[in-house]
PDB file of C-alpha atoms in Angstrom:
ATOM      1  CA  UNK A   1    -126.294  44.696 -23.516  1.00 57.00           C
ATOM      2  CA  UNK A   2    -128.355  42.941 -26.124  1.00 64.00           C
ATOM      3  CA  UNK A   3    -127.736  39.245 -26.564  1.00 82.00           C
ATOM      4  CA  UNK A   4    -128.822  36.681 -29.093  1.00 90.00           C
ATOM      5  CA  UNK A   5    -129.330  33.008 -28.342  1.00 95.00           C
ATOM      6  CA  UNK A   6    -128.670  30.957 -31.440  1.00 96.00           C
ATOM      7  CA  UNK A   7    -129.463  27.265 -31.635  1.00 97.00           C
ATOM      8  CA  UNK A   8    -128.523  24.634 -32.268  1.00 97.00           C
ATOM      9  CA  UNK A   9    -124.814  25.140 -31.701  1.00 95.00           C
ATOM     10  CA  UNK A  10    -123.982  22.448 -34.244  1.00 96.00           C
ATOM     11  CA  UNK A  11    -125.745  20.099 -36.612  1.00 96.00           C
ATOM     12  CA  UNK A  12    -124.652  16.937 -38.384  1.00 96.00           C
ATOM     13  CA  UNK A  13    -126.982  16.002 -41.210  1.00 96.00           C
ATOM     14  CA  UNK A  14    -127.151  13.803 -44.279  1.00 97.00           C
ATOM     15  CA  UNK A  15    -127.053  15.359 -47.734  1.00 97.00           C
ATOM     16  CA  UNK A  16    -130.578  16.040 -48.922  1.00 97.00           C
ATOM     17  CA  UNK A  17    -132.022  16.696 -45.477  1.00 97.00           C
ATOM     18  CA  UNK A  18    -133.625  19.972 -44.481  1.00 97.00           C
ATOM     19  CA  UNK A  19    -132.048  22.179 -41.804  1.00 97.00           C
ATOM     20  CA  UNK A  20    -133.567  24.634 -39.386  1.00 97.00           C
ATOM     21  CA  UNK A  21    -131.839  27.005 -36.995  1.00 97.00           C
ATOM     22  CA  UNK A  22    -133.085  29.957 -34.989  1.00 97.00           C
ATOM     23  CA  UNK A  23    -132.160  32.952 -32.933  1.00 97.00           C
ATOM     24  CA  UNK A  24    -134.031  34.473 -30.029  1.00 96.00           C
ATOM     25  CA  UNK A  25    -133.507  37.588 -28.014  1.00 95.00           C
ATOM     26  CA  UNK A  26    -135.001  39.332 -25.032  1.00 92.00           C
ATOM     27  CA  UNK A  27    -134.705  42.585 -26.997  1.00 91.00           C
ATOM     28  CA  UNK A  28    -136.474  43.824 -30.079  1.00 93.00           C
ATOM     29  CA  UNK A  29    -134.485  44.254 -33.285  1.00 93.00           C
ATOM     30  CA  UNK A  30    -135.440  46.335 -36.310  1.00 91.00           C
ATOM     31  CA  UNK A  31    -133.525  44.163 -38.752  1.00 92.00           C
ATOM     32  CA  UNK A  32    -132.453  40.525 -38.746  1.00 94.00           C
ATOM     33  CA  UNK A  33    -129.614  39.305 -40.902  1.00 94.00           C
ATOM     34  CA  UNK A  34    -128.326  35.812 -41.613  1.00 96.00           C
ATOM     35  CA  UNK A  35    -124.726  35.165 -42.637  1.00 95.00           C
ATOM     36  CA  UNK A  36    -122.669  32.146 -43.627  1.00 96.00           C
ATOM     37  CA  UNK A  37    -118.955  31.879 -42.883  1.00 95.00           C
ATOM     38  CA  UNK A  38    -116.656  29.408 -44.597  1.00 94.00           C
ATOM     39  CA  UNK A  39    -113.397  28.440 -42.856  1.00 88.00           C
ATOM     40  CA  UNK A  40    -110.783  31.165 -43.138  1.00 88.00           C
ATOM     41  CA  UNK A  41    -113.199  33.600 -44.762  1.00 92.00           C
ATOM     42  CA  UNK A  42    -115.348  36.484 -43.676  1.00 92.00           C
ATOM     43  CA  UNK A  43    -119.142  36.084 -43.264  1.00 93.00           C
ATOM     44  CA  UNK A  44    -121.269  36.450 -46.366  1.00 93.00           C
ATOM     45  CA  UNK A  45    -124.761  37.911 -46.164  1.00 92.00           C
ATOM     46  CA  UNK A  46    -127.457  35.378 -47.060  1.00 95.00           C
ATOM     47  CA  UNK A  47    -130.752  37.052 -46.201  1.00 94.00           C
ATOM     48  CA  UNK A  48    -131.855  40.366 -44.707  1.00 92.00           C
ATOM     49  CA  UNK A  49    -135.242  40.803 -43.007  1.00 94.00           C
ATOM     50  CA  UNK A  50    -136.730  44.220 -42.317  1.00 91.00           C
ATOM     51  CA  UNK A  51    -140.340  43.740 -41.214  1.00 92.00           C
ATOM     52  CA  UNK A  52    -141.941  41.728 -38.436  1.00 94.00           C
ATOM     53  CA  UNK A  53    -143.498  38.617 -39.928  1.00 95.00           C
ATOM     54  CA  UNK A  54    -141.507  38.920 -43.151  1.00 94.00           C
ATOM     55  CA  UNK A  55    -140.701  35.637 -44.869  1.00 96.00           C
ATOM     56  CA  UNK A  56    -137.914  35.800 -47.432  1.00 95.00           C
ATOM     57  CA  UNK A  57    -136.327  33.164 -49.639  1.00 96.00           C
ATOM     58  CA  UNK A  58    -132.981  33.002 -51.389  1.00 94.00           C
ATOM     59  CA  UNK A  59    -132.766  29.805 -53.408  1.00 96.00           C
ATOM     60  CA  UNK A  60    -132.950  26.905 -50.975  1.00 97.00           C
ATOM     61  CA  UNK A  61    -132.785  29.274 -48.010  1.00 97.00           C
ATOM     62  CA  UNK A  62    -135.824  30.675 -46.258  1.00 97.00           C
ATOM     63  CA  UNK A  63    -135.764  33.011 -43.296  1.00 97.00           C
ATOM     64  CA  UNK A  64    -138.488  34.668 -41.256  1.00 97.00           C
ATOM     65  CA  UNK A  65    -138.560  37.705 -39.019  1.00 96.00           C
ATOM     66  CA  UNK A  66    -140.631  36.851 -35.939  1.00 95.00           C
ATOM     67  CA  UNK A  67    -143.829  38.750 -35.235  1.00 95.00           C
ATOM     68  CA  UNK A  68    -142.528  39.874 -31.847  1.00 94.00           C
ATOM     69  CA  UNK A  69    -139.268  41.119 -33.481  1.00 94.00           C
ATOM     70  CA  UNK A  70    -137.400  39.051 -30.930  1.00 95.00           C
ATOM     71  CA  UNK A  71    -136.651  36.003 -33.022  1.00 96.00           C
ATOM     72  CA  UNK A  72    -135.821  34.712 -36.472  1.00 97.00           C
ATOM     73  CA  UNK A  73    -135.295  31.347 -38.100  1.00 97.00           C
ATOM     74  CA  UNK A  74    -133.360  30.132 -41.112  1.00 98.00           C
ATOM     75  CA  UNK A  75    -134.286  27.007 -43.045  1.00 98.00           C
ATOM     76  CA  UNK A  76    -132.143  25.266 -45.638  1.00 98.00           C
ATOM     77  CA  UNK A  77    -133.914  22.762 -47.832  1.00 97.00           C
ATOM     78  CA  UNK A  78    -132.344  19.748 -49.548  1.00 97.00           C
ATOM     79  CA  UNK A  79    -128.882  20.360 -48.093  1.00 97.00           C
ATOM     80  CA  UNK A  80    -125.776  19.814 -50.210  1.00 97.00           C
ATOM     81  CA  UNK A  81    -122.119  19.411 -49.180  1.00 95.00           C
ATOM     82  CA  UNK A  82    -121.269  23.051 -49.948  1.00 95.00           C
ATOM     83  CA  UNK A  83    -123.765  24.166 -47.292  1.00 97.00           C
ATOM     84  CA  UNK A  84    -121.107  23.250 -44.738  1.00 96.00           C
ATOM     85  CA  UNK A  85    -120.017  26.220 -42.660  1.00 96.00           C
ATOM     86  CA  UNK A  86    -120.969  28.397 -39.730  1.00 96.00           C
ATOM     87  CA  UNK A  87    -124.227  30.296 -39.902  1.00 97.00           C
ATOM     88  CA  UNK A  88    -124.654  33.461 -37.857  1.00 96.00           C
ATOM     89  CA  UNK A  89    -127.743  35.470 -37.118  1.00 96.00           C
ATOM     90  CA  UNK A  90    -127.431  39.157 -36.411  1.00 94.00           C
ATOM     91  CA  UNK A  91    -129.917  41.622 -34.990  1.00 92.00           C
ATOM     92  CA  UNK A  92    -129.533  45.236 -35.954  1.00 88.00           C
ATOM     93  CA  UNK A  93    -130.637  48.343 -34.055  1.00 84.00           C
ATOM     94  CA  UNK A  94    -129.593  51.952 -34.204  1.00 77.00           C
ATOM     95  CA  UNK A  95    -126.456  51.349 -36.180  1.00 74.00           C
ATOM     96  CA  UNK A  96    -125.236  48.457 -34.088  1.00 80.00           C
ATOM     97  CA  UNK A  97    -125.338  44.754 -34.849  1.00 86.00           C
ATOM     98  CA  UNK A  98    -125.384  41.938 -32.320  1.00 89.00           C
ATOM     99  CA  UNK A  99    -124.303  38.481 -33.446  1.00 92.00           C
ATOM    100  CA  UNK A 100    -125.385  35.049 -32.333  1.00 93.00           C
ATOM    101  CA  UNK A 101    -122.742  32.482 -31.426  1.00 93.00           C
ATOM    102  CA  UNK A 102    -123.240  30.620 -34.686  1.00 95.00           C
ATOM    103  CA  UNK A 103    -124.507  27.238 -35.833  1.00 96.00           C
ATOM    104  CA  UNK A 104    -121.877  24.916 -37.283  1.00 96.00           C
ATOM    105  CA  UNK A 105    -123.364  22.793 -40.036  1.00 97.00           C
ATOM    106  CA  UNK A 106    -121.779  19.552 -41.222  1.00 96.00           C
ATOM    107  CA  UNK A 107    -123.294  17.763 -44.211  1.00 96.00           C
ATOM    108  CA  UNK A 108    -122.403  14.142 -44.843  1.00 93.00           C
ATOM    109  CA  UNK A 109    -122.451  13.114 -48.509  1.00 89.00           C
TER     110      UNK A 109
ATOM    111  CA  UNK B   1    -123.528  43.872 -54.635  1.00 68.00           C
ATOM    112  CA  UNK B   2    -121.360  45.694 -52.121  1.00 83.00           C
ATOM    113  CA  UNK B   3    -117.818  44.386 -51.946  1.00 90.00           C
ATOM    114  CA  UNK B   4    -115.370  44.805 -49.088  1.00 94.00           C
ATOM    115  CA  UNK B   5    -111.741  43.963 -49.706  1.00 95.00           C
ATOM    116  CA  UNK B   6    -109.443  43.126 -46.795  1.00 97.00           C
ATOM    117  CA  UNK B   7    -105.664  42.715 -47.006  1.00 97.00           C
ATOM    118  CA  UNK B   8    -103.527  40.895 -46.227  1.00 97.00           C
ATOM    119  CA  UNK B   9    -105.376  37.611 -45.893  1.00 95.00           C
ATOM    120  CA  UNK B  10    -102.612  36.102 -43.826  1.00 96.00           C
ATOM    121  CA  UNK B  11     -99.617  37.543 -42.008  1.00 97.00           C
ATOM    122  CA  UNK B  12     -96.913  35.990 -39.881  1.00 97.00           C
ATOM    123  CA  UNK B  13     -94.731  38.320 -37.869  1.00 96.00           C
ATOM    124  CA  UNK B  14     -92.219  38.334 -35.081  1.00 96.00           C
ATOM    125  CA  UNK B  15     -93.171  39.415 -31.601  1.00 97.00           C
ATOM    126  CA  UNK B  16     -92.747  43.149 -31.110  1.00 96.00           C
ATOM    127  CA  UNK B  17     -93.451  44.179 -34.688  1.00 97.00           C
ATOM    128  CA  UNK B  18     -96.493  46.132 -35.855  1.00 97.00           C
ATOM    129  CA  UNK B  19     -98.937  44.863 -38.428  1.00 97.00           C
ATOM    130  CA  UNK B  20    -101.318  46.927 -40.536  1.00 97.00           C
ATOM    131  CA  UNK B  21    -104.539  45.483 -41.969  1.00 98.00           C
ATOM    132  CA  UNK B  22    -106.500  47.343 -44.631  1.00 97.00           C
ATOM    133  CA  UNK B  23    -110.221  47.266 -45.258  1.00 96.00           C
ATOM    134  CA  UNK B  24    -111.616  48.849 -48.413  1.00 95.00           C
ATOM    135  CA  UNK B  25    -115.164  49.249 -49.683  1.00 93.00           C
ATOM    136  CA  UNK B  26    -114.806  48.815 -53.431  1.00 92.00           C
ATOM    137  CA  UNK B  27    -118.136  49.914 -54.868  1.00 88.00           C
ATOM    138  CA  UNK B  28    -119.815  51.953 -52.173  1.00 88.00           C
ATOM    139  CA  UNK B  29    -118.981  54.588 -49.621  1.00 88.00           C
ATOM    140  CA  UNK B  30    -118.706  53.198 -46.120  1.00 87.00           C
ATOM    141  CA  UNK B  31    -119.589  55.783 -43.545  1.00 82.00           C
ATOM    142  CA  UNK B  32    -118.996  53.278 -40.782  1.00 89.00           C
ATOM    143  CA  UNK B  33    -116.623  50.350 -40.585  1.00 93.00           C
ATOM    144  CA  UNK B  34    -116.264  47.764 -37.858  1.00 94.00           C
ATOM    145  CA  UNK B  35    -113.359  45.633 -36.736  1.00 96.00           C
ATOM    146  CA  UNK B  36    -113.835  42.216 -35.177  1.00 95.00           C
ATOM    147  CA  UNK B  37    -111.692  39.542 -33.680  1.00 95.00           C
ATOM    148  CA  UNK B  38    -112.663  35.907 -33.965  1.00 93.00           C
ATOM    149  CA  UNK B  39    -111.224  32.916 -32.151  1.00 90.00           C
ATOM    150  CA  UNK B  40    -111.612  29.401 -33.596  1.00 87.00           C
ATOM    151  CA  UNK B  41    -115.176  28.139 -33.543  1.00 82.00           C
ATOM    152  CA  UNK B  42    -116.416  31.286 -31.821  1.00 87.00           C
ATOM    153  CA  UNK B  43    -118.547  34.199 -32.856  1.00 88.00           C
ATOM    154  CA  UNK B  44    -117.383  37.620 -33.940  1.00 90.00           C
ATOM    155  CA  UNK B  45    -116.200  39.871 -31.144  1.00 91.00           C
ATOM    156  CA  UNK B  46    -116.604  43.543 -31.965  1.00 91.00           C
ATOM    157  CA  UNK B  47    -113.414  45.452 -31.192  1.00 94.00           C
ATOM    158  CA  UNK B  48    -114.192  48.927 -32.430  1.00 94.00           C
ATOM    159  CA  UNK B  49    -116.381  51.083 -34.615  1.00 93.00           C
ATOM    160  CA  UNK B  50    -114.738  53.594 -36.897  1.00 89.00           C
ATOM    161  CA  UNK B  51    -116.506  56.519 -38.524  1.00 86.00           C
ATOM    162  CA  UNK B  52    -114.927  58.359 -41.396  1.00 85.00           C
ATOM    163  CA  UNK B  53    -113.083  61.441 -40.222  1.00 84.00           C
ATOM    164  CA  UNK B  54    -113.486  60.862 -36.508  1.00 86.00           C
ATOM    165  CA  UNK B  55    -111.920  58.796 -33.767  1.00 89.00           C
ATOM    166  CA  UNK B  56    -112.838  55.169 -33.438  1.00 93.00           C
ATOM    167  CA  UNK B  57    -115.072  53.969 -30.627  1.00 93.00           C
ATOM    168  CA  UNK B  58    -113.552  51.004 -28.835  1.00 95.00           C
ATOM    169  CA  UNK B  59    -115.469  48.285 -27.040  1.00 92.00           C
ATOM    170  CA  UNK B  60    -114.817  47.709 -23.382  1.00 93.00           C
ATOM    171  CA  UNK B  61    -111.589  45.840 -22.761  1.00 93.00           C
ATOM    172  CA  UNK B  62    -110.009  46.687 -26.127  1.00 95.00           C
ATOM    173  CA  UNK B  63    -106.811  48.727 -25.816  1.00 94.00           C
ATOM    174  CA  UNK B  64    -106.953  51.670 -28.199  1.00 93.00           C
ATOM    175  CA  UNK B  65    -103.196  52.171 -28.050  1.00 95.00           C
ATOM    176  CA  UNK B  66    -102.683  48.549 -28.973  1.00 96.00           C
ATOM    177  CA  UNK B  67    -105.167  48.447 -31.827  1.00 97.00           C
ATOM    178  CA  UNK B  68    -104.891  51.681 -33.781  1.00 96.00           C
ATOM    179  CA  UNK B  69    -107.746  52.396 -36.157  1.00 95.00           C
ATOM    180  CA  UNK B  70    -107.732  54.994 -38.892  1.00 92.00           C
ATOM    181  CA  UNK B  71    -110.709  55.737 -41.162  1.00 90.00           C
ATOM    182  CA  UNK B  72    -109.329  58.552 -43.274  1.00 83.00           C
ATOM    183  CA  UNK B  73    -111.635  58.160 -46.264  1.00 90.00           C
ATOM    184  CA  UNK B  74    -115.079  56.835 -47.080  1.00 89.00           C
ATOM    185  CA  UNK B  75    -113.558  53.731 -48.637  1.00 92.00           C
ATOM    186  CA  UNK B  76    -110.643  52.830 -46.390  1.00 94.00           C
ATOM    187  CA  UNK B  77    -110.144  51.879 -42.776  1.00 95.00           C
ATOM    188  CA  UNK B  78    -106.945  50.429 -41.327  1.00 96.00           C
ATOM    189  CA  UNK B  79    -106.255  48.468 -38.175  1.00 97.00           C
ATOM    190  CA  UNK B  80    -102.702  48.474 -36.876  1.00 97.00           C
ATOM    191  CA  UNK B  81    -101.751  45.944 -34.235  1.00 97.00           C
ATOM    192  CA  UNK B  82     -98.843  47.627 -32.488  1.00 97.00           C
ATOM    193  CA  UNK B  83     -96.018  45.677 -30.868  1.00 96.00           C
ATOM    194  CA  UNK B  84     -97.780  42.423 -31.573  1.00 96.00           C
ATOM    195  CA  UNK B  85     -97.399  39.507 -29.181  1.00 96.00           C
ATOM    196  CA  UNK B  86     -98.379  35.847 -29.521  1.00 96.00           C
ATOM    197  CA  UNK B  87    -101.630  36.454 -27.626  1.00 95.00           C
ATOM    198  CA  UNK B  88    -102.647  38.854 -30.421  1.00 96.00           C
ATOM    199  CA  UNK B  89    -102.703  35.940 -32.853  1.00 96.00           C
ATOM    200  CA  UNK B  90    -106.242  35.679 -34.150  1.00 95.00           C
ATOM    201  CA  UNK B  91    -108.542  36.077 -37.128  1.00 96.00           C
ATOM    202  CA  UNK B  92    -109.394  39.742 -37.671  1.00 97.00           C
ATOM    203  CA  UNK B  93    -112.372  40.735 -39.815  1.00 96.00           C
ATOM    204  CA  UNK B  94    -113.645  44.091 -40.941  1.00 96.00           C
ATOM    205  CA  UNK B  95    -117.112  45.016 -42.069  1.00 94.00           C
ATOM    206  CA  UNK B  96    -118.600  48.102 -43.635  1.00 92.00           C
ATOM    207  CA  UNK B  97    -122.002  49.701 -43.522  1.00 85.00           C
ATOM    208  CA  UNK B  98    -123.084  51.998 -46.282  1.00 70.00           C
ATOM    209  CA  UNK B  99    -125.673  54.679 -46.822  1.00 68.00           C
ATOM    210  CA  UNK B 100    -129.231  54.542 -48.019  1.00 72.00           C
ATOM    211  CA  UNK B 101    -130.628  51.077 -48.514  1.00 71.00           C
ATOM    212  CA  UNK B 102    -127.232  49.627 -47.659  1.00 70.00           C
ATOM    213  CA  UNK B 103    -127.360  51.227 -44.224  1.00 73.00           C
ATOM    214  CA  UNK B 104    -128.818  48.265 -42.361  1.00 74.00           C
ATOM    215  CA  UNK B 105    -126.612  45.660 -43.981  1.00 81.00           C
ATOM    216  CA  UNK B 106    -123.074  44.795 -43.023  1.00 86.00           C
ATOM    217  CA  UNK B 107    -120.665  43.620 -45.693  1.00 90.00           C
ATOM    218  CA  UNK B 108    -117.600  41.742 -44.509  1.00 93.00           C
ATOM    219  CA  UNK B 109    -114.044  41.504 -45.689  1.00 94.00           C
ATOM    220  CA  UNK B 110    -112.489  38.084 -46.136  1.00 94.00           C
ATOM    221  CA  UNK B 111    -110.527  38.323 -42.896  1.00 95.00           C
ATOM    222  CA  UNK B 112    -106.872  38.378 -41.911  1.00 96.00           C
ATOM    223  CA  UNK B 113    -105.240  35.512 -40.055  1.00 96.00           C
ATOM    224  CA  UNK B 114    -102.520  36.991 -37.860  1.00 97.00           C
ATOM    225  CA  UNK B 115     -99.885  34.703 -36.400  1.00 96.00           C
ATOM    226  CA  UNK B 116     -97.343  36.249 -34.054  1.00 97.00           C
ATOM    227  CA  UNK B 117     -94.274  34.127 -33.376  1.00 95.00           C
TER     228      UNK B 117
END
């Protein structure tokens, strides 16, 4: 089946630093989605990408849909303590979503 | 935005009892809902896909008689863990996909932490 490779697995950064994480796949996806999950909660949608090459921002978050449709990255600028959590990418095709293994972000004040 | 409500958020039960978890789409009609299981510090593991008015489609390795799914309306899907055992303890999450421009987005419930004693 389709698989996503998400990296890095975890990140420990200082407040104010920028963060970058990415997902790659051997398969093409029509839609890329990025979610954030806080402990004990369900994932919350951050950004949705629909077109190859699309670059979309949501506040301090920026995500891009790779030209080949096989990858996507998420950047967080000027991180703050509440950015802590697990970030998941998801590729979507034909009614089915495939999730990456997540990137656990820790922000030190 | 689209809101998915999941209840209960936490349940503790004795081994052998059955537990029902509800997933409701509050402001949109969810033609398809998904149920996931998540272990600590791991990704979401899809258990089954439920379509309104039809039988759920279970992923390989998921026992359909153990995890009963009902999607009787466009706004409600339920997952019943039958005769729960300690190994069923986990975080269960539902998600819903809507129609139209909501079709390619998944909206998640807040999850249910099940602890079986």
